[in-house]
Short mmCIF file of C-alpha atoms in Angstrom, two decimals:
data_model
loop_
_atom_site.label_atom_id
_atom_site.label_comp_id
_atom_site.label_asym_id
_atom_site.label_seq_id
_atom_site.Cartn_x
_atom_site.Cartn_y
_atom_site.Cartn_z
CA UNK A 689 113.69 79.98 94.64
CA UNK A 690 111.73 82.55 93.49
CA UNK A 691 110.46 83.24 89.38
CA UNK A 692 112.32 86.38 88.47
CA UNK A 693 112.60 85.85 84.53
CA UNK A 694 110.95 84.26 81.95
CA UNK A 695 112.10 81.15 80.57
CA UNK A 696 113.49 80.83 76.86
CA UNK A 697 110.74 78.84 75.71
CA UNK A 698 107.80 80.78 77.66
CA UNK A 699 109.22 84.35 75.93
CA UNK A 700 109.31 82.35 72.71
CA UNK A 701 105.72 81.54 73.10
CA UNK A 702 104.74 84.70 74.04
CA UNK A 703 106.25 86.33 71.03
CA UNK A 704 104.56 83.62 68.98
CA UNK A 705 101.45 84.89 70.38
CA UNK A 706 102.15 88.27 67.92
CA UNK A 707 97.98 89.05 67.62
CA UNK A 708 97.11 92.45 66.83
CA UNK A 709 96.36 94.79 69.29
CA UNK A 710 97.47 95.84 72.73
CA UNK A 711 98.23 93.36 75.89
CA UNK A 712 98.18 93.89 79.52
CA UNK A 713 100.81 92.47 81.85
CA UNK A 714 99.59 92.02 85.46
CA UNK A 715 102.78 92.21 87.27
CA UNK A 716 103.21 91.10 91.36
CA UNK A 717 106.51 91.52 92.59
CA UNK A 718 107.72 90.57 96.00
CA UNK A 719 110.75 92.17 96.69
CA UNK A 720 113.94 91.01 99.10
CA UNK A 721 114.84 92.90 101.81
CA UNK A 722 118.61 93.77 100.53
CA UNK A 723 118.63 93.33 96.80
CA UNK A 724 121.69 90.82 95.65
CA UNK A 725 123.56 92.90 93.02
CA UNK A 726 126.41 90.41 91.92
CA UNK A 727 129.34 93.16 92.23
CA UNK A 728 128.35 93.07 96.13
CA UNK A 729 126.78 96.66 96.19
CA UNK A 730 124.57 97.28 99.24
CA UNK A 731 121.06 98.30 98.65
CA UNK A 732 117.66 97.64 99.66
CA UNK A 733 115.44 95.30 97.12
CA UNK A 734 113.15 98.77 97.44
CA UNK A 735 116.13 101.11 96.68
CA UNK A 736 116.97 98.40 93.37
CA UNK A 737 113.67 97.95 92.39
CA UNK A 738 112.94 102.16 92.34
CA UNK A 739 116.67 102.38 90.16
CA UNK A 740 114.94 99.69 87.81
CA UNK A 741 111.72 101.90 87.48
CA UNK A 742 113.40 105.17 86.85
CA UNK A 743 116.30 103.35 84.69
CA UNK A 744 113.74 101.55 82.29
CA UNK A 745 110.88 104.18 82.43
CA UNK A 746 111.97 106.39 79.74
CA UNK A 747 112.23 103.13 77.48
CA UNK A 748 108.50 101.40 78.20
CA UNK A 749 107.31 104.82 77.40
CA UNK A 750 108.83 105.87 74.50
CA UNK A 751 107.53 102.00 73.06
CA UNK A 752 104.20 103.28 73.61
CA UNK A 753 103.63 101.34 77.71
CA UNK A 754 101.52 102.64 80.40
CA UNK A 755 100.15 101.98 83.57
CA UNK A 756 96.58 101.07 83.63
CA UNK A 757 96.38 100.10 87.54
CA UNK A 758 98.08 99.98 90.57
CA UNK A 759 97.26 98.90 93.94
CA UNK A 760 98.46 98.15 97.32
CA UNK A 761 98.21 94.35 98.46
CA UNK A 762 95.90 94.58 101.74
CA UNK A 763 95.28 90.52 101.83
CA UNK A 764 95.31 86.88 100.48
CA UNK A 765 91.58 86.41 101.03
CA UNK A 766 91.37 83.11 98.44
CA UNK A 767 94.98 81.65 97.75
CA UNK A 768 98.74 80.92 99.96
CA UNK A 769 97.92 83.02 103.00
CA UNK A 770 101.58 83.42 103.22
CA UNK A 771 102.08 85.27 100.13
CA UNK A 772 102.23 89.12 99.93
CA UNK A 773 103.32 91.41 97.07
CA UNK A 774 104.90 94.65 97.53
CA UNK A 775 103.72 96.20 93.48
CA UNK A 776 101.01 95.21 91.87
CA UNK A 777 99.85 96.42 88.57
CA UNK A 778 98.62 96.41 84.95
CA UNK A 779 101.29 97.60 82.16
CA UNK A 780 99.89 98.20 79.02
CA UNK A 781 101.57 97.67 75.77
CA UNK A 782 100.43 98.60 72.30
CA UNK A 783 101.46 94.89 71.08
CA UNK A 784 103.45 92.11 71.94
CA UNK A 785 106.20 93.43 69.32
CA UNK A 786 106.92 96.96 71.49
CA UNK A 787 107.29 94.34 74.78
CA UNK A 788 109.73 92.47 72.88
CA UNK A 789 111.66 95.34 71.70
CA UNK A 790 111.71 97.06 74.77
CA UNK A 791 113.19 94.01 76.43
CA UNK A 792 115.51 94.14 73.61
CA UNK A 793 116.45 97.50 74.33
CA UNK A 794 120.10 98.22 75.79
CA UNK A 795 118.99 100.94 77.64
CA UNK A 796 116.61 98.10 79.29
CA UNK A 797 118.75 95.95 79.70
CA UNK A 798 120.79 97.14 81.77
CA UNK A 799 118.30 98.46 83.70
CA UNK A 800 116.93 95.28 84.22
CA UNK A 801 120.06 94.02 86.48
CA UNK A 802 118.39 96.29 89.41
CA UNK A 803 115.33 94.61 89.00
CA UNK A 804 116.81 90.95 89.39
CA UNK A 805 118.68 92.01 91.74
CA UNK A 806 115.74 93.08 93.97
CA UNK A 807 112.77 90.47 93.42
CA UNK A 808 112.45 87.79 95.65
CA UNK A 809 109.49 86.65 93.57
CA UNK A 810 107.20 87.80 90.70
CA UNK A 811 104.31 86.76 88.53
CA UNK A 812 104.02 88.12 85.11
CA UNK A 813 100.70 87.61 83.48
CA UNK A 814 99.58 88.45 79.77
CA UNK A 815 96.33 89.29 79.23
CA UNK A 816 94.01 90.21 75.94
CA UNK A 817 92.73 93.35 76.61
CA UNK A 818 88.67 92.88 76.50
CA UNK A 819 85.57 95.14 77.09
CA UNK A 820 84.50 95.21 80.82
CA UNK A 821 81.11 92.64 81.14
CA UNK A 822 78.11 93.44 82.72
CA UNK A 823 79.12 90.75 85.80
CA UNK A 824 81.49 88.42 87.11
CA UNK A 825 80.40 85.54 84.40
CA UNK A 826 80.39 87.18 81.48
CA UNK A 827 83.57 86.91 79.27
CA UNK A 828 82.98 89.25 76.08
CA UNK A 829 84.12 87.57 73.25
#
């Protein structure tokens, strides 16, 4: 079984974590091939996932969210060779508090059955946004 939502006591922890500032969320989402809506309703996990995007969209932006990156998974060159992802990217929030209100949001909510109903699988990653170091060892403080 795949990790589709956060736990109570991992979102409670992450809205402990309330630091000033903005956070980035490196999302990977592997989607199913027909997305299981619990009414029965026939769609591809693409079709839900693209209803979830245009459904929650005007919500992360309003709170202030962006994308920062996208790309296209090519390969697993270090880790599960049978993995793949079919989004990966970067959302940027202004702070934790406009993640938490915007899954708060009714508008999101809802929106949010589309996406359960088409991930297989998903990692969600916070991140403190830092400056870019001069090479791969360097972790500005």
């Amino acid at each position: 079984m795949g990790h589709i939502d956060p736990t109570k006591d991992v979102f409670a922890q992450f809205r402990d974590n309330n630091r000033p500032g903005p956070i980035h969320m490196l999302n990977l989402v592997r989607l199913r091939e027909w997305a299981a809506y619990p009414d029965g309703r026939k769609a591809t996990g693409a079709e839900a996932y693209a209803a979830y995007g245009r459904e929650s969209g005007p919500v992360f932006e309003r709170l202030g969210g962006r994308i920062v990156w996208q790309g296209r998974f090519e390969l697993m060159l270090i880790g599960p060779q049978e993995e793949r992802w079919d989004h990966c990217f970067i959302a940027e929030y202004p702070s934790v508090a406009a993640f938490v209100e915007m899954i708060r949001d009714p508008v999101y909510r809802e929106a949010v059955k589309h996406r359960q109903a088409a991930v297989d699988d998903s990692r969600l990653i916070r991140h403190a946004v830092l400056p870019v170091g001069k090479n791969f060892g360097e972790i500005p403080k």
